[in-house]
Coordinates of C-alpha atoms in Angstrom, one line a residue:
M161 CA -116.6 -113.8 164.3
L162 CA -115.6 -116.7 162.1
N163 CA -114.6 -119.7 164.4
G164 CA -110.9 -120.1 164.7
T165 CA -109.7 -116.7 163.6
S166 CA -109.2 -113.4 165.4
I167 CA -109.1 -111.5 162.1
T168 CA -112.4 -109.7 162.7
R169 CA -114.2 -106.5 161.6
E170 CA -113.8 -105.2 165.1
R171 CA -110.1 -105.7 165.2
I172 CA -109.7 -104.1 161.7
A173 CA -111.8 -101.1 162.7
A174 CA -109.7 -100.7 165.8
V175 CA -106.3 -100.7 164.0
E176 CA -107.4 -98.4 161.2
P177 CA -107.1 -95.1 163.1
R178 CA -103.7 -96.2 164.5
I179 CA -102.2 -96.7 161.0
R180 CA -104.1 -93.9 159.4
P181 CA -101.4 -91.2 159.9
F182 CA -99.0 -93.4 158.0
V183 CA -101.0 -94.7 155.0
R184 CA -102.8 -93.0 152.2
H185 CA -106.5 -93.1 151.5
T186 CA -106.0 -94.1 147.9
P187 CA -108.4 -92.9 145.2
V188 CA -111.1 -94.6 143.2
L189 CA -111.2 -94.1 139.4
G190 CA -114.5 -94.8 137.6
V191 CA -114.0 -96.2 134.0
D192 CA -116.2 -97.6 131.3
M193 CA -115.1 -100.9 129.9
V194 CA -116.1 -99.7 126.4
D195 CA -112.9 -97.7 126.5
F196 CA -111.0 -101.0 126.7
G197 CA -112.8 -102.6 123.8
R198 CA -115.3 -104.5 125.9
P199 CA -119.1 -104.1 126.2
P200 CA -120.2 -101.0 128.1
L201 CA -119.8 -101.4 131.9
G202 CA -119.1 -99.0 134.6
V203 CA -116.2 -100.2 136.8
D204 CA -114.4 -98.7 139.7
L205 CA -110.7 -99.1 140.0
K206 CA -109.4 -98.8 143.6
L207 CA -105.9 -97.5 143.0
E208 CA -103.9 -98.9 145.9
C209 CA -101.0 -98.9 143.5
L210 CA -100.6 -95.3 144.7
Q211 CA -100.0 -96.3 148.3
H212 CA -96.8 -95.5 150.1
S213 CA -94.0 -98.0 149.0
G214 CA -96.0 -98.7 145.8
S215 CA -98.5 -101.3 147.0
F216 CA -101.1 -102.2 149.6
K217 CA -98.4 -103.9 151.7
A218 CA -97.7 -100.7 153.7
R219 CA -100.9 -101.3 155.6
G220 CA -99.8 -104.6 157.1
A221 CA -96.3 -103.4 157.6
F222 CA -97.3 -100.5 159.8
T223 CA -99.8 -102.6 161.7
N224 CA -97.0 -105.0 162.6
L225 CA -94.6 -102.3 163.7
L226 CA -97.2 -100.4 165.7
E227 CA -99.0 -103.4 167.3
R228 CA -95.9 -105.5 168.2
R229 CA -92.8 -104.7 170.2
V230 CA -89.8 -104.1 168.0
P231 CA -86.5 -105.2 169.6
A232 CA -83.2 -103.3 169.2
A233 CA -82.2 -105.7 166.4
G234 CA -85.1 -104.3 164.4
V235 CA -87.3 -106.2 161.9
V236 CA -86.7 -108.8 159.2
A237 CA -88.9 -109.8 156.3
A238 CA -88.8 -112.1 153.3
S239 CA -90.5 -110.8 150.2
G240 CA -90.8 -111.0 146.5
G241 CA -90.3 -107.2 146.7
N242 CA -93.5 -105.4 147.7
H243 CA -93.7 -106.6 151.3
G244 CA -90.0 -105.9 151.7
A245 CA -90.4 -102.4 150.4
A246 CA -93.3 -101.8 152.7
V247 CA -91.5 -103.1 155.8
A248 CA -88.4 -101.1 154.9
Y249 CA -90.6 -97.9 154.4
A250 CA -92.4 -98.5 157.7
A251 CA -89.2 -99.1 159.6
M252 CA -87.7 -96.0 158.1
R253 CA -90.7 -93.9 159.1
L254 CA -90.8 -95.3 162.7
G255 CA -87.0 -95.3 163.3
H256 CA -86.2 -99.1 163.3
K257 CA -83.6 -101.2 161.6
A258 CA -84.8 -103.4 158.8
T259 CA -83.3 -106.4 157.0
I260 CA -85.0 -107.7 153.9
F261 CA -84.5 -111.0 152.1
V262 CA -85.6 -111.3 148.5
P263 CA -85.2 -114.0 145.9
E264 CA -83.3 -113.5 142.6
V265 CA -86.6 -113.2 140.7
S266 CA -87.3 -109.8 142.3
P267 CA -87.4 -107.0 139.8
P268 CA -84.8 -104.2 139.9
A269 CA -87.5 -101.6 140.6
K270 CA -88.4 -103.3 143.8
L271 CA -84.8 -103.7 144.9
E272 CA -84.2 -100.1 144.3
R273 CA -87.1 -99.1 146.5
I274 CA -85.9 -101.3 149.4
R275 CA -82.4 -99.9 149.3
G276 CA -83.8 -96.4 149.0
Y277 CA -85.6 -96.8 152.3
G278 CA -82.3 -97.6 154.0
A279 CA -82.9 -101.3 154.7
E280 CA -80.2 -104.0 154.6
L281 CA -81.0 -106.0 151.4
V282 CA -80.0 -109.6 151.0
V283 CA -80.7 -111.2 147.6
G284 CA -80.5 -115.0 147.3
G285 CA -82.5 -118.1 146.3
A286 CA -84.6 -118.7 143.2
R287 CA -88.0 -118.1 144.8
Y288 CA -89.8 -116.6 147.8
A289 CA -89.7 -119.8 149.9
E290 CA -85.9 -119.8 149.9
A291 CA -85.8 -116.1 150.9
L292 CA -88.2 -116.9 153.7
A293 CA -86.0 -119.7 155.0
A294 CA -83.0 -117.4 155.1
S295 CA -85.0 -114.7 156.9
E296 CA -86.2 -117.2 159.5
D297 CA -82.5 -118.2 160.1
F298 CA -81.5 -114.5 160.4
A299 CA -84.4 -113.8 162.9
E300 CA -83.2 -116.7 165.1
R301 CA -79.6 -115.6 165.1
S302 CA -80.2 -111.9 165.5
G303 CA -83.3 -111.6 167.6
A304 CA -85.0 -109.4 164.9
L305 CA -88.8 -109.3 164.8
Q306 CA -90.0 -111.4 161.8
I307 CA -92.8 -109.8 159.8
H308 CA -94.5 -112.4 157.6
A309 CA -95.8 -111.2 154.3
F310 CA -99.2 -112.9 154.7
N311 CA -99.4 -115.6 157.4
Q312 CA -99.4 -113.2 160.4
E313 CA -102.4 -111.8 162.3
E314 CA -101.2 -108.2 162.2
T315 CA -100.5 -108.4 158.5
L316 CA -104.0 -109.7 157.7
V317 CA -105.6 -107.1 160.0
G318 CA -103.7 -104.3 158.4
Q319 CA -104.6 -105.4 154.9
G320 CA -108.2 -105.6 156.1
T321 CA -108.2 -101.8 156.5
L322 CA -108.3 -101.6 152.7
G323 CA -111.7 -103.4 152.8
L324 CA -112.9 -100.8 155.3
E325 CA -111.7 -98.0 153.0
I326 CA -113.3 -99.6 149.9
E327 CA -116.7 -99.9 151.7
A328 CA -116.5 -96.2 152.6
D329 CA -115.7 -95.3 149.0
L330 CA -118.1 -97.6 147.4
P331 CA -121.0 -98.4 149.7
E332 CA -123.2 -99.8 146.9
L333 CA -120.6 -102.3 145.7
D334 CA -121.7 -105.8 144.6
T335 CA -118.4 -107.4 143.6
L336 CA -114.7 -106.9 144.2
L337 CA -112.0 -108.6 142.2
V338 CA -108.7 -109.1 144.1
A339 CA -105.4 -110.6 143.0
V340 CA -104.0 -113.4 145.2
G341 CA -100.6 -114.6 146.1
G342 CA -100.2 -115.7 149.7
G343 CA -103.7 -114.5 150.5
G344 CA -103.0 -111.8 153.1
L345 CA -104.8 -109.1 151.0
I346 CA -107.9 -111.0 150.1
G347 CA -108.0 -112.6 153.6
G348 CA -108.0 -109.3 155.3
I349 CA -110.6 -107.8 152.9
A350 CA -112.8 -110.8 153.1
A351 CA -112.7 -110.7 156.9
W352 CA -113.9 -107.1 156.7
F353 CA -116.8 -107.7 154.3
A354 CA -117.7 -111.0 155.9
G355 CA -119.9 -112.1 153.1
R356 CA -121.7 -108.8 152.5
I357 CA -120.3 -108.5 148.9
R358 CA -119.1 -111.0 146.4
I359 CA -115.3 -111.3 146.5
I360 CA -113.6 -113.0 143.5
A361 CA -110.0 -114.1 143.7
V362 CA -107.8 -113.8 140.6
E363 CA -104.6 -115.7 140.2
P364 CA -102.0 -116.4 137.4
E365 CA -102.3 -119.8 135.8
G366 CA -98.7 -120.4 136.7
A367 CA -99.2 -119.8 140.4
P368 CA -102.7 -121.0 141.4
T369 CA -102.2 -121.0 145.2
L370 CA -105.7 -120.4 146.4
H371 CA -107.2 -122.3 143.4
R372 CA -105.3 -125.4 144.5
A373 CA -106.2 -124.9 148.1
F374 CA -109.9 -124.7 147.3
E375 CA -109.6 -128.0 145.3
A376 CA -107.8 -129.7 148.2
G377 CA -109.7 -128.2 151.0
R378 CA -106.6 -126.9 152.7
P379 CA -103.4 -124.9 151.7
V380 CA -101.2 -127.1 149.5
D381 CA -98.1 -126.4 147.4
A382 CA -98.7 -124.9 143.9
P383 CA -96.4 -124.0 141.0
T384 CA -94.5 -120.8 141.4
E385 CA -94.1 -119.7 137.8
G386 CA -95.2 -116.9 135.5
I387 CA -94.8 -113.2 134.9
A388 CA -96.1 -112.3 138.3
A389 CA -94.0 -114.8 140.2
D390 CA -92.3 -112.0 142.3
S391 CA -95.6 -111.0 143.9
L392 CA -98.1 -113.8 143.4
A393 CA -96.2 -117.0 143.7
P394 CA -95.3 -117.9 147.4
K395 CA -95.8 -121.7 146.9
R396 CA -99.0 -121.8 149.0
V397 CA -101.6 -119.6 150.7
G398 CA -101.4 -118.9 154.4
E399 CA -103.0 -121.1 157.0
M400 CA -104.5 -118.1 158.7
M401 CA -106.3 -116.7 155.7
F402 CA -107.7 -120.0 154.3
P403 CA -110.7 -120.4 156.6
I404 CA -111.6 -116.8 155.8
A405 CA -111.3 -117.5 152.1
E406 CA -113.4 -120.7 152.4
A407 CA -116.1 -118.8 154.1
F408 CA -116.2 -115.5 152.2
V409 CA -114.4 -115.8 148.8
E410 CA -116.8 -117.0 146.1
R411 CA -114.2 -118.6 143.8
S412 CA -110.8 -118.2 142.2
I413 CA -110.4 -117.3 138.5
L414 CA -107.1 -118.1 136.7
V415 CA -105.6 -115.7 134.1
S416 CA -102.8 -116.3 131.7
D417 CA -99.5 -114.3 131.5
D418 CA -100.6 -112.9 128.1
E419 CA -103.9 -111.7 129.7
I420 CA -102.0 -110.0 132.6
I421 CA -99.6 -108.3 130.1
A422 CA -102.6 -107.1 128.1
A423 CA -104.2 -105.7 131.3
Q424 CA -101.0 -103.9 132.2
A425 CA -100.8 -102.4 128.7
A426 CA -104.5 -101.4 128.7
L427 CA -104.3 -99.7 132.1
W428 CA -101.3 -97.6 130.8
D429 CA -102.7 -97.0 127.3
R430 CA -106.2 -96.0 128.3
V431 CA -106.0 -94.4 131.7
R432 CA -102.2 -93.9 132.2
I433 CA -102.0 -96.1 135.3
I434 CA -98.7 -98.0 135.8
S435 CA -99.2 -101.4 137.3
E436 CA -96.8 -104.3 137.9
P437 CA -98.0 -107.7 136.7
G438 CA -99.4 -108.7 140.0
G439 CA -101.2 -105.4 140.4
A440 CA -102.9 -105.8 137.0
A441 CA -104.0 -109.5 137.5
A442 CA -107.4 -108.7 138.9
F443 CA -108.2 -106.3 136.0
A444 CA -107.0 -109.1 133.6
A445 CA -110.0 -111.2 134.7
L446 CA -112.4 -108.5 133.6
L447 CA -110.6 -107.4 130.5
S448 CA -110.3 -111.0 129.2
G449 CA -113.9 -111.8 129.9
R450 CA -113.0 -114.6 132.4
Y451 CA -115.2 -112.7 134.8
A452 CA -118.5 -111.7 133.2
P453 CA -120.6 -109.4 135.4
A454 CA -124.4 -109.7 135.4
A455 CA -126.6 -106.9 134.1
G456 CA -126.5 -104.0 136.6
E457 CA -123.8 -105.5 138.8
R458 CA -121.6 -102.9 140.5
V459 CA -118.0 -104.1 140.1
A460 CA -114.7 -102.8 141.5
V461 CA -111.2 -104.0 140.7
L462 CA -108.3 -103.6 143.1
V463 CA -105.2 -102.4 141.3
C464 CA -102.8 -103.4 144.2
G465 CA -99.2 -102.6 143.1
A466 CA -97.2 -100.4 140.9
N467 CA -93.6 -101.3 141.6
A468 CA -92.4 -101.5 138.0
N469 CA -90.1 -99.1 136.2
P470 CA -92.0 -98.0 133.0
A471 CA -88.7 -97.5 131.2
R472 CA -87.7 -101.1 131.7
S473 CA -90.8 -103.2 132.2

């Protein structure tokens, strides 16, 4: 156990069977990078974009609702879109009220998902931090249970079940590339692997939350700009995930908006996978050459979200 955190392999393993009836075991697709115009390299894509609600966030949402007591006022969450959709979906499945606060930057496809799951949707503020403040005020006034998108033990533990699943799928894996916003996903996965594989963080240049935290030695404010701002720009990484990242994440790689757009296009053009910008960011590091695997390295890329409307985005 890493000192100062209860986000452990044992806790992740214990919660996995509890959420298993509600989450999909998502598939792995093997590809060769030669099909994307790169030197030959076998790569495994873990398609968590096919998870319920369109992203990995369903894992943390169900963990929160099943591990914590939900009051009559229901649950409340702030989100750029994916966490809100996941909480709304989990609340619908488990019979709870849900109120979701999102910033104005959230794409229509994500708002449609949240409404479709029957949640009360409140849109306001330019960025995630403003939606979070509004959700905290609502929780205080209503008594609703607040479910944080990344800085919450249950959220991290739930996302960690994806690490457990990846290890079961790919037992010979050397390296995993993971997109980072607030860090709940990479924190949970890193806690599961605990240094047994190389974990590389990938972030947009316009929202380098973990990159800045590594430089400062602690979570600090970072810019919140770029094409993936709705999912990868929460201002700073979570306090709970940072010690895990310091211990078990090798480094952070920054990718440009153009590289993310190219990765989205390549995933669709070559393998017909729809990914939102944040979901394609990790693949962008490989496609652009910003991450160059060693000879014989077994690499996997997490495609973590697909809440984009292909007709409009």
